[in-house]
Coordinates of C-alpha atoms in Angstrom, one line a residue:
Chain A
M1095 CA 82.5 -135.6 119.5
S1096 CA 81.1 -132.9 121.7
A1097 CA 77.8 -133.3 123.7
T1098 CA 76.2 -131.0 121.0
T1099 CA 76.6 -133.5 118.2
V1100 CA 73.8 -135.6 116.7
G1101 CA 73.6 -138.3 114.1
V1102 CA 71.7 -138.2 110.8
A1103 CA 69.6 -141.3 110.0
G1104 CA 67.3 -140.2 107.3
V1105 CA 66.8 -137.5 104.6
G1106 CA 64.0 -136.3 102.4
V1107 CA 63.2 -133.6 100.0
F1108 CA 60.2 -132.2 98.0
V1109 CA 61.3 -130.2 95.0
P1110 CA 58.6 -129.8 92.3
G1111 CA 59.4 -132.2 89.4
F1112 CA 61.5 -134.6 91.4
A1113 CA 59.8 -137.7 92.9
D1114 CA 62.2 -138.2 95.8
I1115 CA 65.8 -137.7 97.0
A1116 CA 67.2 -140.1 94.5
A1117 CA 65.6 -138.3 91.6
W1118 CA 66.8 -135.0 93.0
L1119 CA 70.4 -136.2 93.2
T1120 CA 70.5 -137.6 89.7
G1121 CA 68.5 -134.7 88.2
Q1122 CA 65.8 -137.1 87.0
A1123 CA 62.8 -134.7 86.6
S1124 CA 59.4 -136.1 86.0
E1125 CA 56.1 -134.4 85.1
G1126 CA 54.2 -136.6 87.5
A1127 CA 55.9 -135.2 90.6
I1128 CA 54.9 -131.6 90.3
R1129 CA 52.5 -131.6 93.2
P1130 CA 53.0 -133.1 96.6
T1131 CA 50.7 -136.0 97.4
G1132 CA 50.2 -135.7 101.2
E1133 CA 49.6 -139.5 101.2
L1134 CA 50.7 -139.6 104.8
Y1135 CA 47.4 -137.9 105.8
P1136 CA 44.2 -139.9 106.1
K1137 CA 41.8 -138.9 103.3
R1138 CA 39.7 -136.6 105.5
L1139 CA 42.7 -134.6 106.6
R1140 CA 44.3 -134.6 103.1
R1141 CA 41.2 -133.0 101.6
R1142 CA 41.7 -130.0 104.0
A1143 CA 45.5 -129.9 103.7
S1144 CA 47.2 -127.1 101.8
T1145 CA 49.7 -127.9 99.1
F1146 CA 52.3 -126.7 101.5
S1147 CA 51.2 -129.1 104.3
R1148 CA 51.2 -131.9 101.8
A1149 CA 54.8 -131.1 100.8
L1150 CA 55.8 -131.2 104.5
A1151 CA 54.0 -134.5 104.9
D1152 CA 55.7 -136.0 101.9
V1153 CA 59.1 -135.0 103.2
Y1154 CA 58.3 -136.3 106.7
A1155 CA 57.3 -139.7 105.2
E1156 CA 60.5 -139.9 103.1
T1157 CA 62.7 -138.8 106.0
T1158 CA 61.3 -141.3 108.5
R1159 CA 61.2 -144.3 106.2
S1160 CA 63.8 -146.1 108.4
L1161 CA 62.0 -145.3 111.6
D1162 CA 60.4 -148.2 113.4
D1163 CA 58.3 -146.1 115.8
D1164 CA 57.1 -142.6 114.7
E1165 CA 54.6 -142.4 117.5
S1166 CA 57.2 -141.0 119.8
V1167 CA 59.6 -139.1 117.5
S1168 CA 59.9 -135.4 118.2
L1169 CA 58.7 -133.3 115.3
V1170 CA 60.1 -129.8 114.4
I1171 CA 58.6 -128.0 111.4
G1172 CA 60.4 -124.9 110.2
S1173 CA 58.9 -122.3 107.8
S1174 CA 59.4 -118.6 107.2
I1175 CA 55.9 -117.8 105.9
G1176 CA 53.9 -120.9 107.0
E1177 CA 50.4 -120.8 105.6
A1178 CA 50.6 -117.3 104.2
N1179 CA 48.7 -118.2 101.1
T1180 CA 45.9 -119.6 103.2
M1181 CA 45.9 -116.2 105.1
I1182 CA 45.6 -114.3 101.8
D1183 CA 42.7 -116.6 100.7
L1184 CA 41.0 -115.8 104.0
L1185 CA 41.5 -112.1 103.6
D1186 CA 40.0 -112.3 100.1
Q1187 CA 37.0 -114.1 101.6
M1188 CA 36.6 -111.4 104.1
W1189 CA 37.1 -108.3 102.0
R1190 CA 36.9 -109.1 98.3
E1191 CA 34.1 -111.7 98.4
E1192 CA 32.6 -110.4 101.7
T1193 CA 31.6 -113.9 102.7
A1194 CA 31.8 -115.6 106.0
L1195 CA 35.2 -117.3 106.7
S1196 CA 35.6 -121.0 106.3
P1197 CA 36.1 -122.2 109.8
T1198 CA 38.1 -125.2 108.5
R1199 CA 40.4 -123.0 106.5
F1200 CA 40.8 -120.7 109.5
A1201 CA 41.9 -123.6 111.7
M1202 CA 44.3 -124.7 108.9
S1203 CA 45.8 -121.2 108.7
V1204 CA 48.0 -121.6 111.8
H1205 CA 51.7 -122.1 111.3
N1206 CA 51.6 -125.5 113.1
A1207 CA 48.7 -126.9 111.0
A1208 CA 51.1 -129.4 109.3
A1209 CA 52.7 -130.4 112.6
G1210 CA 49.3 -131.1 114.1
M1211 CA 48.2 -133.1 111.1
V1212 CA 51.4 -135.2 111.0
T1213 CA 50.9 -136.0 114.7
I1214 CA 47.3 -137.1 114.0
A1215 CA 48.4 -139.1 110.9
T1216 CA 51.1 -140.9 112.8
A1217 CA 49.3 -141.2 116.2
N1218 CA 52.2 -139.3 117.7
T1219 CA 51.2 -138.0 121.2
G1220 CA 54.7 -136.7 121.9
F1221 CA 56.5 -133.5 121.1
A1222 CA 55.7 -131.3 118.0
T1223 CA 56.6 -127.8 117.3
S1224 CA 56.7 -125.3 114.5
L1225 CA 59.0 -122.3 114.2
G1226 CA 60.3 -119.6 111.9
A1227 CA 63.2 -117.2 111.7
D1228 CA 63.1 -115.9 108.1
F1229 CA 66.3 -117.0 106.3
D1230 CA 67.7 -118.4 109.5
T1231 CA 64.8 -120.9 109.8
P1232 CA 66.9 -124.0 108.8
A1233 CA 69.6 -123.2 111.4
M1234 CA 67.1 -122.5 114.2
A1235 CA 65.0 -125.6 113.4
L1236 CA 68.2 -127.6 113.6
I1237 CA 69.1 -126.0 116.9
E1238 CA 65.7 -126.8 118.3
A1239 CA 65.9 -130.4 117.0
C1240 CA 69.4 -131.0 118.2
G1241 CA 68.4 -129.8 121.7
L1242 CA 65.6 -132.4 121.7
V1243 CA 67.8 -135.2 120.6
I1244 CA 70.4 -134.3 123.2
E1245 CA 67.9 -133.9 126.0
R1246 CA 65.8 -136.9 125.3
G1247 CA 68.3 -139.3 123.7
Q1248 CA 65.6 -140.0 121.1
A1249 CA 65.0 -139.3 117.4
A1250 CA 63.7 -136.0 116.2
V1251 CA 62.5 -135.1 112.7
V1252 CA 63.1 -131.7 111.3
V1253 CA 61.4 -130.6 108.2
C1254 CA 61.8 -127.1 106.7
G1255 CA 59.8 -125.8 103.8
D1256 CA 58.2 -122.8 102.3
E1257 CA 55.6 -122.5 99.6
P1258 CA 55.9 -119.7 97.1
V1259 CA 55.3 -116.3 98.8
P1260 CA 52.0 -114.7 97.8
E1261 CA 52.9 -112.6 94.8
K1262 CA 50.8 -109.8 96.0
L1263 CA 52.9 -109.3 99.1
V1264 CA 56.4 -108.9 97.5
P1265 CA 57.9 -106.8 94.7
P1266 CA 58.2 -108.5 91.2
N1267 CA 60.9 -111.1 91.0
H1268 CA 61.2 -111.4 94.7
G1269 CA 59.2 -114.6 94.8
W1270 CA 60.5 -118.2 95.0
D1271 CA 59.6 -121.8 94.2
M1272 CA 58.3 -124.3 96.7
L1273 CA 60.7 -126.6 98.4
A1274 CA 60.9 -128.7 101.5
A1275 CA 63.7 -130.7 103.0
G1276 CA 64.1 -132.8 106.1
L1277 CA 66.4 -134.8 108.3
L1278 CA 65.9 -137.6 110.8
L1279 CA 68.3 -136.8 113.7
V1280 CA 69.3 -139.4 116.2
P1281 CA 71.8 -139.9 119.0
V1282 CA 75.3 -140.2 117.5
E1283 CA 75.6 -143.9 118.1
R1284 CA 72.6 -144.5 115.7
A1285 CA 74.0 -142.3 112.9
V1286 CA 73.6 -143.7 109.4
H1287 CA 74.8 -140.9 107.1
G1288 CA 77.1 -139.1 109.5
T1289 CA 77.0 -136.5 112.3
L1290 CA 76.0 -132.9 112.6
S1291 CA 77.2 -130.3 115.1
M1292 CA 74.9 -127.8 116.7
P1293 CA 74.7 -124.9 114.2
A1294 CA 77.1 -122.0 114.9
R1295 CA 78.4 -118.9 113.2
A1296 CA 81.4 -120.1 111.3
P1297 CA 82.7 -119.9 107.7
A1298 CA 81.3 -122.4 105.3
S1299 CA 83.6 -124.8 103.6
V1300 CA 81.2 -126.9 101.5
P1301 CA 80.3 -125.1 98.2
A1302 CA 76.5 -124.7 97.8
P1303 CA 75.1 -126.7 95.0
G1304 CA 73.8 -125.0 91.9
L1305 CA 70.1 -124.3 92.3
A1306 CA 67.6 -122.7 89.9
A1307 CA 67.1 -119.1 90.9
G1308 CA 63.6 -119.7 92.1
L1309 CA 64.7 -122.5 94.5
A1310 CA 67.8 -120.6 95.6
R1311 CA 65.6 -117.7 96.8
N1312 CA 63.5 -119.9 99.0
P1313 CA 64.3 -119.2 102.6
Q1314 CA 64.7 -122.9 103.2
A1315 CA 67.3 -123.4 100.4
G1316 CA 70.0 -123.9 103.1
M1317 CA 68.2 -127.0 104.3
L1318 CA 68.2 -128.4 100.8
D1319 CA 71.9 -127.5 100.6
L1320 CA 72.6 -129.5 103.8
V1321 CA 70.6 -132.5 102.6
D1322 CA 72.5 -132.4 99.3
A1323 CA 75.8 -132.3 101.2
I1324 CA 74.8 -135.2 103.4
V1325 CA 73.6 -137.5 100.7
R1326 CA 76.7 -136.8 98.6
G1327 CA 78.9 -137.4 101.6
R1328 CA 80.5 -134.0 101.5
S1329 CA 82.0 -133.4 105.0
G1330 CA 82.6 -129.9 106.1
T1331 CA 80.8 -126.8 107.2
V1332 CA 77.6 -126.0 105.3
A1333 CA 76.0 -122.6 105.1
L1334 CA 72.3 -122.7 106.1
D1335 CA 71.2 -119.3 104.9
R1336 CA 72.6 -118.7 101.4
G1337 CA 74.1 -115.5 102.7
R1338 CA 70.7 -113.9 103.5
G1339 CA 70.5 -114.6 107.3
C1340 CA 72.8 -114.1 110.2
G1341 CA 75.6 -116.5 108.9
W1342 CA 74.6 -119.7 110.7
T1343 CA 76.4 -122.9 109.4
V1344 CA 76.5 -126.5 110.5
A1345 CA 79.4 -128.9 110.5
F1346 CA 78.7 -132.3 108.8
E1347 CA 81.0 -135.3 109.1
R1348 CA 80.1 -138.2 106.9
A1349 CA 80.0 -141.7 108.4
A1350 CA 83.0 -143.9 107.8
D1351 CA 82.4 -146.3 104.8
Chain B
M1072 CA 66.4 -130.6 131.2
I1073 CA 68.3 -128.9 134.0
R1074 CA 66.1 -128.8 137.1
S1075 CA 65.4 -125.4 138.6
L1076 CA 66.5 -122.7 136.2
P1077 CA 66.1 -119.2 137.5
I1078 CA 63.8 -116.7 135.8
T1079 CA 65.6 -113.6 136.9
A1080 CA 63.3 -111.0 135.4
F1081 CA 59.9 -110.7 133.7
S1082 CA 57.5 -108.2 132.3
L1083 CA 54.2 -108.1 130.5
V1084 CA 51.9 -105.8 128.6
N1085 CA 48.2 -106.4 128.1
S1086 CA 44.8 -104.8 128.5
L1087 CA 45.3 -104.5 132.3
G1088 CA 48.4 -102.3 131.7
V1089 CA 52.2 -102.3 131.4
G1090 CA 54.4 -104.1 133.9
D1091 CA 53.8 -106.5 136.7
D1092 CA 52.8 -103.9 139.3
A1093 CA 50.1 -102.4 137.0
V1094 CA 48.8 -105.8 136.0
A1095 CA 48.8 -107.2 139.5
A1096 CA 46.9 -104.2 140.7
G1097 CA 44.3 -104.9 138.0
L1098 CA 44.0 -108.5 139.1
A1099 CA 43.6 -107.4 142.7
R1100 CA 40.8 -105.1 141.7
R1101 CA 39.2 -107.9 139.7
E1102 CA 39.3 -105.4 136.9
A1103 CA 38.5 -107.1 133.6
G1104 CA 40.3 -105.4 130.7
L1105 CA 37.7 -106.4 128.2
R1106 CA 35.8 -103.8 126.2
P1107 CA 33.6 -103.7 123.1
V1108 CA 35.7 -104.0 120.0
A1109 CA 36.6 -100.7 118.4
G1110 CA 35.3 -99.9 114.9
A1111 CA 38.6 -100.3 113.2
F1112 CA 38.0 -103.9 112.5
D1113 CA 34.7 -103.3 110.8
L1114 CA 33.2 -106.6 112.1
P1115 CA 29.7 -107.7 111.2
F1116 CA 29.1 -108.9 114.7
E1117 CA 29.5 -107.7 118.3
T1118 CA 32.2 -108.9 120.7
V1119 CA 34.6 -107.6 123.3
V1120 CA 38.4 -107.7 123.2
G1121 CA 41.3 -107.1 125.6
A1122 CA 43.1 -104.3 123.7
V1123 CA 46.4 -102.8 124.8
D1124 CA 46.4 -99.1 125.4
D1125 CA 49.5 -98.1 123.5
T1126 CA 49.2 -94.4 123.6
G1127 CA 52.4 -94.2 125.6
F1128 CA 54.3 -96.5 123.3
S1129 CA 56.9 -94.6 121.2
E1130 CA 57.4 -95.4 117.5
L1131 CA 60.8 -97.0 117.0
D1132 CA 63.3 -94.6 115.6
G1133 CA 66.8 -94.6 114.1
D1134 CA 67.7 -97.8 112.3
L1135 CA 64.5 -99.4 113.5
A1136 CA 62.2 -96.7 112.3
D1137 CA 61.1 -98.8 109.3
W1138 CA 60.4 -101.8 111.6
S1139 CA 57.9 -100.0 113.9
T1140 CA 54.9 -102.2 113.9
R1141 CA 52.5 -102.6 116.8
S1142 CA 54.2 -105.9 117.7
A1143 CA 57.6 -104.3 117.6
R1144 CA 56.4 -101.4 119.8
I1145 CA 55.0 -103.9 122.3
A1146 CA 58.4 -105.8 122.2
A1147 CA 60.3 -102.5 122.8
R1148 CA 58.1 -101.6 125.7
L1149 CA 58.6 -105.1 127.3
I1150 CA 62.3 -104.8 126.9
V1151 CA 62.5 -101.4 128.5
E1152 CA 60.8 -102.9 131.6
I1153 CA 63.7 -105.3 132.2
E1154 CA 66.6 -103.6 130.4
D1155 CA 68.9 -103.7 133.4
P1156 CA 68.6 -107.5 134.0
I1157 CA 69.1 -108.0 130.2
R1158 CA 72.3 -105.9 130.3
R1159 CA 73.6 -107.8 133.3
A1160 CA 72.9 -111.2 131.6
R1161 CA 74.8 -110.1 128.5
E1162 CA 77.7 -108.9 130.6
R1163 CA 77.8 -112.1 132.6
W1164 CA 77.3 -114.7 129.8
G1165 CA 78.3 -112.8 126.6
D1166 CA 76.1 -111.6 123.8
G1167 CA 76.5 -114.7 121.7
R1168 CA 75.5 -117.0 124.6
C1169 CA 72.2 -115.2 125.0
A1170 CA 69.3 -116.4 122.9
V1171 CA 66.0 -114.8 121.9
I1172 CA 63.2 -117.4 121.8
M1173 CA 59.7 -116.0 121.4
G1174 CA 56.3 -117.1 120.3
T1175 CA 53.5 -115.6 118.2
S1176 CA 50.5 -116.8 116.2
T1177 CA 49.8 -113.5 114.4
A1178 CA 53.2 -112.0 113.8
G1179 CA 52.6 -108.9 111.8
A1180 CA 49.1 -109.9 110.5
D1181 CA 47.6 -106.6 111.6
R1182 CA 50.0 -104.6 109.4
T1183 CA 49.5 -107.0 106.5
E1184 CA 45.8 -106.9 106.8
A1185 CA 45.8 -103.1 106.5
A1186 CA 48.2 -103.3 103.6
Y1187 CA 46.1 -105.9 101.8
R1188 CA 42.9 -104.0 102.3
Q1189 CA 44.5 -101.1 100.5
F1190 CA 45.7 -103.5 97.8
I1191 CA 42.1 -104.6 97.3
A1192 CA 40.9 -101.1 97.1
T1193 CA 43.6 -99.6 94.9
G1194 CA 45.5 -102.4 93.3
A1195 CA 48.7 -101.5 95.1
L1196 CA 50.2 -102.1 98.5
P1197 CA 51.2 -99.1 100.6
E1198 CA 54.6 -97.9 99.3
D1199 CA 56.2 -98.4 102.7
Y1200 CA 54.9 -102.0 103.3
D1201 CA 57.6 -104.6 103.4
L1202 CA 56.8 -108.3 104.2
W1203 CA 60.2 -108.8 105.9
R1204 CA 60.1 -105.8 108.1
H1205 CA 56.4 -105.7 108.9
H1206 CA 55.0 -109.3 109.0
T1207 CA 57.4 -112.2 109.2
Y1208 CA 58.7 -113.7 112.4
G1209 CA 62.1 -112.4 111.7
A1210 CA 60.8 -108.8 111.8
V1211 CA 60.1 -108.8 115.5
L1212 CA 63.1 -111.0 116.2
H1213 CA 65.3 -108.4 114.5
V1214 CA 63.9 -105.6 116.7
I1215 CA 64.4 -107.6 119.8
R1216 CA 68.0 -108.6 118.9
E1217 CA 68.9 -105.0 118.1
L1218 CA 67.3 -103.6 121.3
T1219 CA 68.7 -106.2 123.6
G1220 CA 72.1 -106.8 122.0
M1221 CA 71.5 -110.6 122.4
R1222 CA 73.3 -112.4 119.5
G1223 CA 72.7 -116.1 120.2
P1224 CA 70.1 -118.2 118.4
A1225 CA 66.9 -116.2 117.7
Y1226 CA 63.6 -117.8 116.6
M1227 CA 59.9 -117.6 116.9
L1228 CA 57.8 -120.6 117.8
S1229 CA 54.4 -120.6 116.3
T1230 CA 52.1 -123.3 117.6
A1231 CA 49.0 -121.2 117.9
C1232 CA 48.0 -120.8 121.6
T1233 CA 51.0 -122.6 123.0
S1234 CA 53.4 -120.5 121.0
S1235 CA 54.8 -118.5 123.9
A1236 CA 54.8 -121.3 126.5
K1237 CA 57.1 -123.5 124.5
P1238 CA 60.1 -121.1 124.5
L1239 CA 60.6 -121.8 128.2
A1240 CA 61.2 -125.5 127.3
S1241 CA 63.3 -124.7 124.3
A1242 CA 65.5 -122.3 126.2
A1243 CA 65.9 -124.8 129.1
R1244 CA 66.9 -127.5 126.6
L1245 CA 69.5 -125.3 125.0
I1246 CA 70.9 -124.2 128.4
A1247 CA 71.1 -127.9 129.4
S1248 CA 72.9 -128.8 126.2
G1249 CA 75.5 -126.1 126.7
A1250 CA 74.5 -124.2 123.6
I1251 CA 73.5 -121.1 125.4
D1252 CA 73.6 -119.6 129.0
A1253 CA 70.6 -117.3 129.0
A1254 CA 67.5 -116.6 126.9
L1255 CA 64.9 -113.9 126.6
V1256 CA 61.7 -115.9 126.2
G1257 CA 58.1 -114.9 125.8
G1258 CA 55.6 -114.0 123.1
I1259 CA 53.6 -111.2 121.5
D1260 CA 50.3 -111.2 119.6
T1261 CA 48.2 -108.3 118.4
L1262 CA 44.6 -108.0 117.5
C1263 CA 43.7 -108.5 113.9
A1264 CA 40.4 -108.9 111.9
M1265 CA 41.2 -112.4 110.6
T1266 CA 41.5 -113.8 114.1
L1267 CA 38.2 -112.2 115.3
M1268 CA 36.4 -113.3 112.1
G1269 CA 38.0 -116.8 112.3
F1270 CA 37.0 -117.5 115.8
H1271 CA 33.5 -116.1 115.1
A1272 CA 33.3 -118.5 112.1
L1273 CA 34.2 -121.4 114.4
G1274 CA 31.3 -120.4 116.7
A1275 CA 33.9 -119.9 119.5
L1276 CA 33.6 -116.2 120.1
D1277 CA 31.6 -114.8 123.0
T1278 CA 29.6 -111.6 122.3
S1279 CA 30.3 -110.4 125.8
A1280 CA 33.2 -110.9 128.2
C1281 CA 34.3 -114.5 128.4
R1282 CA 33.4 -116.6 131.5
P1283 CA 35.8 -119.5 131.8
F1284 CA 34.4 -122.5 133.7
A1285 CA 31.0 -120.8 134.2
A1286 CA 27.8 -122.6 133.6
D1287 CA 26.7 -120.1 131.0
R1288 CA 30.1 -119.7 129.3
A1289 CA 29.7 -119.0 125.6
G1290 CA 33.2 -118.8 124.1
I1291 CA 36.4 -116.8 124.2
S1292 CA 37.2 -113.1 124.2
I1293 CA 40.3 -112.3 122.1
G1294 CA 43.0 -110.2 123.7
E1295 CA 46.5 -108.9 122.7
G1296 CA 49.7 -108.2 124.5
G1297 CA 53.0 -109.7 125.3
A1298 CA 55.2 -111.0 128.0
V1299 CA 58.9 -111.8 128.4
M1300 CA 61.0 -113.7 130.9
L1301 CA 64.8 -113.8 131.3
L1302 CA 65.8 -117.4 131.9
E1303 CA 69.5 -117.9 133.0
R1304 CA 71.8 -120.8 133.8
A1305 CA 72.3 -119.3 137.2
G1306 CA 71.2 -116.1 139.0
D1307 CA 68.9 -114.5 141.5
A1308 CA 65.5 -116.0 140.7
R1309 CA 62.2 -114.1 140.9
V1310 CA 60.7 -117.5 140.3
V1311 CA 62.2 -120.8 139.3
L1312 CA 61.3 -122.9 136.2
E1313 CA 61.1 -126.4 137.5
G1314 CA 59.5 -128.3 134.6
V1315 CA 57.7 -128.1 131.3
G1316 CA 55.5 -130.8 129.8
E1317 CA 54.9 -130.8 126.0
T1318 CA 52.5 -133.2 124.4
S1319 CA 50.3 -133.7 121.3
D1320 CA 46.7 -134.9 121.3
A1321 CA 47.0 -136.6 117.9
Y1322 CA 43.2 -136.2 117.9
H1323 CA 41.8 -133.2 116.0
V1324 CA 43.2 -130.1 114.4
S1325 CA 40.9 -127.6 116.2
A1326 CA 39.1 -129.5 118.9
P1327 CA 40.6 -130.8 122.2
H1328 CA 40.7 -134.4 123.2
P1329 CA 37.3 -134.8 124.9
Q1330 CA 38.8 -136.2 128.1
G1331 CA 41.8 -133.8 128.0
D1332 CA 44.2 -136.7 127.6
G1333 CA 47.0 -134.6 126.0
A1334 CA 46.5 -131.9 128.7
R1335 CA 46.7 -134.5 131.4
R1336 CA 49.9 -135.9 130.1
A1337 CA 51.4 -132.4 129.7
M1338 CA 50.7 -131.6 133.4
L1339 CA 52.1 -135.0 134.5
A1340 CA 55.2 -134.5 132.3
A1341 CA 55.9 -131.1 133.9
I1342 CA 55.4 -132.6 137.4
Q1343 CA 57.8 -135.5 136.5
A1344 CA 60.4 -133.1 135.1
A1345 CA 60.3 -131.1 138.4
E1346 CA 60.6 -134.4 140.3
V1347 CA 57.7 -133.4 142.6
L1348 CA 54.2 -134.9 143.3
P1349 CA 50.8 -133.6 142.1
S1350 CA 50.1 -132.8 145.7
D1351 CA 52.9 -130.3 145.6
I1352 CA 51.0 -128.1 143.2
D1353 CA 49.4 -125.2 145.1
F1354 CA 47.4 -123.7 142.3
I1355 CA 46.8 -123.9 138.6
N1356 CA 46.5 -121.1 136.1
A1357 CA 44.3 -122.9 133.6
H1358 CA 44.2 -122.4 129.9
G1359 CA 40.5 -121.8 130.6
T1360 CA 39.3 -120.2 127.3
G1361 CA 35.6 -120.1 128.1
T1362 CA 34.5 -122.4 125.3
R1363 CA 32.3 -125.3 126.4
L1364 CA 34.6 -128.1 125.1
N1365 CA 37.9 -126.7 126.1
D1366 CA 37.0 -125.9 129.7
A1367 CA 35.3 -129.3 130.2
A1368 CA 38.2 -131.2 128.8
E1369 CA 40.8 -129.2 130.8
A1370 CA 38.7 -129.6 134.0
M1371 CA 38.8 -133.4 133.5
A1372 CA 42.5 -133.3 133.0
I1373 CA 43.1 -131.2 136.1
E1374 CA 40.9 -133.5 138.2
A1375 CA 42.8 -136.5 136.9
V1376 CA 46.2 -135.1 137.8
C1377 CA 45.6 -132.9 140.9
G1378 CA 42.2 -133.8 142.2
T1379 CA 39.4 -131.4 143.0
D1380 CA 40.8 -129.3 145.8
V1381 CA 43.6 -127.3 144.2
P1382 CA 42.6 -123.8 143.4
V1383 CA 42.2 -123.2 139.7
V1384 CA 42.0 -119.8 138.0
S1385 CA 41.6 -118.7 134.4
T1386 CA 43.0 -115.2 133.9
K1387 CA 41.5 -114.8 130.5
G1388 CA 38.5 -113.0 132.0
Y1389 CA 41.0 -110.2 132.7
T1390 CA 43.1 -110.1 129.5
G1391 CA 41.1 -112.0 127.0
H1392 CA 42.8 -114.8 125.2
T1393 CA 46.0 -113.4 123.9
L1394 CA 46.6 -116.4 121.7
G1395 CA 50.3 -116.6 120.7
A1396 CA 51.1 -114.4 123.8
A1397 CA 48.9 -116.4 126.2
G1398 CA 51.5 -119.0 127.3
A1399 CA 54.0 -116.4 128.4
T1400 CA 51.4 -114.0 129.7
E1401 CA 49.9 -116.6 131.9
A1402 CA 53.2 -118.0 133.1
V1403 CA 54.1 -114.5 134.2
L1404 CA 50.7 -114.1 135.9
T1405 CA 51.3 -117.4 137.6
A1406 CA 54.7 -116.1 138.8
I1407 CA 53.1 -112.9 140.1
G1408 CA 50.5 -115.1 142.0
L1409 CA 53.3 -117.1 143.5
E1410 CA 55.3 -114.0 144.5
R1411 CA 52.4 -112.3 146.1
G1412 CA 50.7 -115.4 147.6
E1413 CA 47.5 -114.5 145.7
V1414 CA 45.4 -116.6 143.3
P1415 CA 43.4 -114.0 141.3
A1416 CA 39.7 -114.4 141.3
S1417 CA 38.6 -116.4 138.2
V1418 CA 36.6 -113.6 136.7
G1419 CA 33.4 -114.7 135.0
A1420 CA 33.0 -117.9 136.9
T1421 CA 30.2 -116.6 139.1
T1422 CA 28.3 -119.8 138.8
V1423 CA 30.6 -122.6 138.0
D1424 CA 29.4 -125.3 135.6
E1425 CA 28.1 -128.1 137.9
K1426 CA 29.7 -130.7 135.6
I1427 CA 33.0 -129.2 136.3
R1428 CA 34.2 -130.7 139.6
I1429 CA 37.5 -128.9 140.1
H1430 CA 37.9 -126.0 142.5
V1431 CA 37.5 -122.9 140.4
A1432 CA 38.6 -120.0 142.5
A1433 CA 35.8 -117.7 141.7
N1434 CA 36.7 -115.4 144.5
G1435 CA 40.4 -115.9 144.4
A1436 CA 42.5 -117.3 147.2
T1437 CA 45.5 -116.3 149.3
G1438 CA 48.2 -118.4 151.0
R1439 CA 51.9 -119.4 151.2
Y1440 CA 52.1 -120.8 147.7
R1441 CA 55.3 -122.7 146.6
R1442 CA 54.5 -124.2 143.2
A1443 CA 52.0 -123.6 140.5
I1444 CA 51.3 -124.8 137.0
S1445 CA 50.3 -122.7 134.0
N1446 CA 48.5 -124.5 131.2
S1447 CA 48.4 -123.7 127.5
F1448 CA 46.6 -125.7 124.8
A1449 CA 46.3 -125.1 121.1
F1450 CA 45.1 -125.9 117.7
G1451 CA 46.9 -128.8 116.3
G1452 CA 46.4 -130.6 119.6
N1453 CA 49.4 -129.0 121.1
N1454 CA 49.7 -128.9 124.9
V1455 CA 52.2 -127.2 127.2
S1456 CA 52.2 -127.1 131.0
V1457 CA 54.8 -124.9 132.8
L1458 CA 55.6 -125.6 136.4
L1459 CA 57.0 -122.7 138.4
R1460 CA 58.2 -122.4 142.1
V1461 CA 59.0 -119.5 144.3
P1462 CA 62.8 -119.5 145.2

């Protein structure tokens, strides 16, 4: 293993209709799991949280289930459009309704709103960040998280997600469905599912799973593909951009049985 | 993190001008770049802003013509300022070993606002509007990658007002891990109506020029601009990055910890990373927004870490709060202060709040400075302190 390899110790997904990673893997859809709960957040925060922020929180909670101490875990949130729907709501307030902006919604419109709320919910006074790189967001979030694990020798959670893009901002049929997926990365010696290399530009060897078109168009679909490969134990190189970014991939090697 | 990474080049654009010489001249003249907001934003209130005079900024052309947003033009102008060092870094390390790690809070919000306003009026977006070329983080990243030829990892950190301070830490980590050898880091933010309306709604916007740490301070003034730095594994340093501290308040989404606990820990983490003592810090470029809560909390944090003698300046009285560009802008202003041995006068702090016990350098200071800290704090309780040293 090179110095740029990290272990995987937890996974999580939010895909509307699937209650958790197990349901996703077995295709067990349920009507009760359409909307994220955001149960990680205290009630007062949950009331203010967008659907998107709740989805990220749900994935964080599932991903870190095995973590003893999430007060010091590093947190990396990746998203291409962040709280774009909140931004459109605010623009409607300003120019369509011509009312004063909601200060709370404005504060919640920043890209790192979810990261901030997760740190509050988990009393995490350590590292948190939020980033985007369009269709390369999963690869870049993994690079940032790998750098943290390698530097600090401690766990890092990376959660990538995007809510549906505001329909008004894109041509018809260019939208996508919400999804979020996450990994708990740890030093190699603590790996549970296997190991990941630092993302690089290399040909993919693991076929992407079949996704509904709306999910496949989500800029974070590559993260879902990676989680899928990890939980199914498919070693190899996984594409992180579904062919729409700069060609970043990541090599996964499953843990020995 | 590798100790002592050289920053081999830097540049900045803001309401004081283009490039470090122009901006330093503005600082020396104590020339605030804040003016009443122009009518374009159609605001139902008065305020002042630090706007960039972009009359000399060319539209992007050729393959980048369709990407020519205000943010992209600022990015292009910043790159022109340091194109030779960028070329040398690519030649030395290889294109694929050079990353682009930037920060923003607004991305292309100004362009989307204009497009959406047309949508409300006519039911259709402008024909040439494209979310991916005009708004998203990838849009400016694409322009920077094409203009610099850097082909390593490229991403935009977006943690509100710490967005462009964090890239220094990210790049340093990736250099330490062996993933890259150099990175163009920094940030860009442009003025937009939603930001002005939002801070007004929060009751955080001053109607006149901001007065950080002053007894009569009444809020922030918004600015715009950008700054970039070239961080390399080795090279001739203009200044040296010695440490970065990154913490979370875990307290409130939009209010600082009242005693500045996260800010205090960020400064201490930067000092520990640099393996120096608080007494080694010669001056501090504070986040210093001009709001009552932020300045009070930061002052307590500075006092707890460095005491009450170290000179402290807020440069937001010159540039306004450039939000997602503030971290990089103020790191570069700190570097300029170190190079020139000058702490700029903390404009607006004519009468310092008597509850603030730190040494606010209302009239500036000069000396043989070796190390300084630049602070950035943000919504979400996100805190970053950057420690720089002269070579």
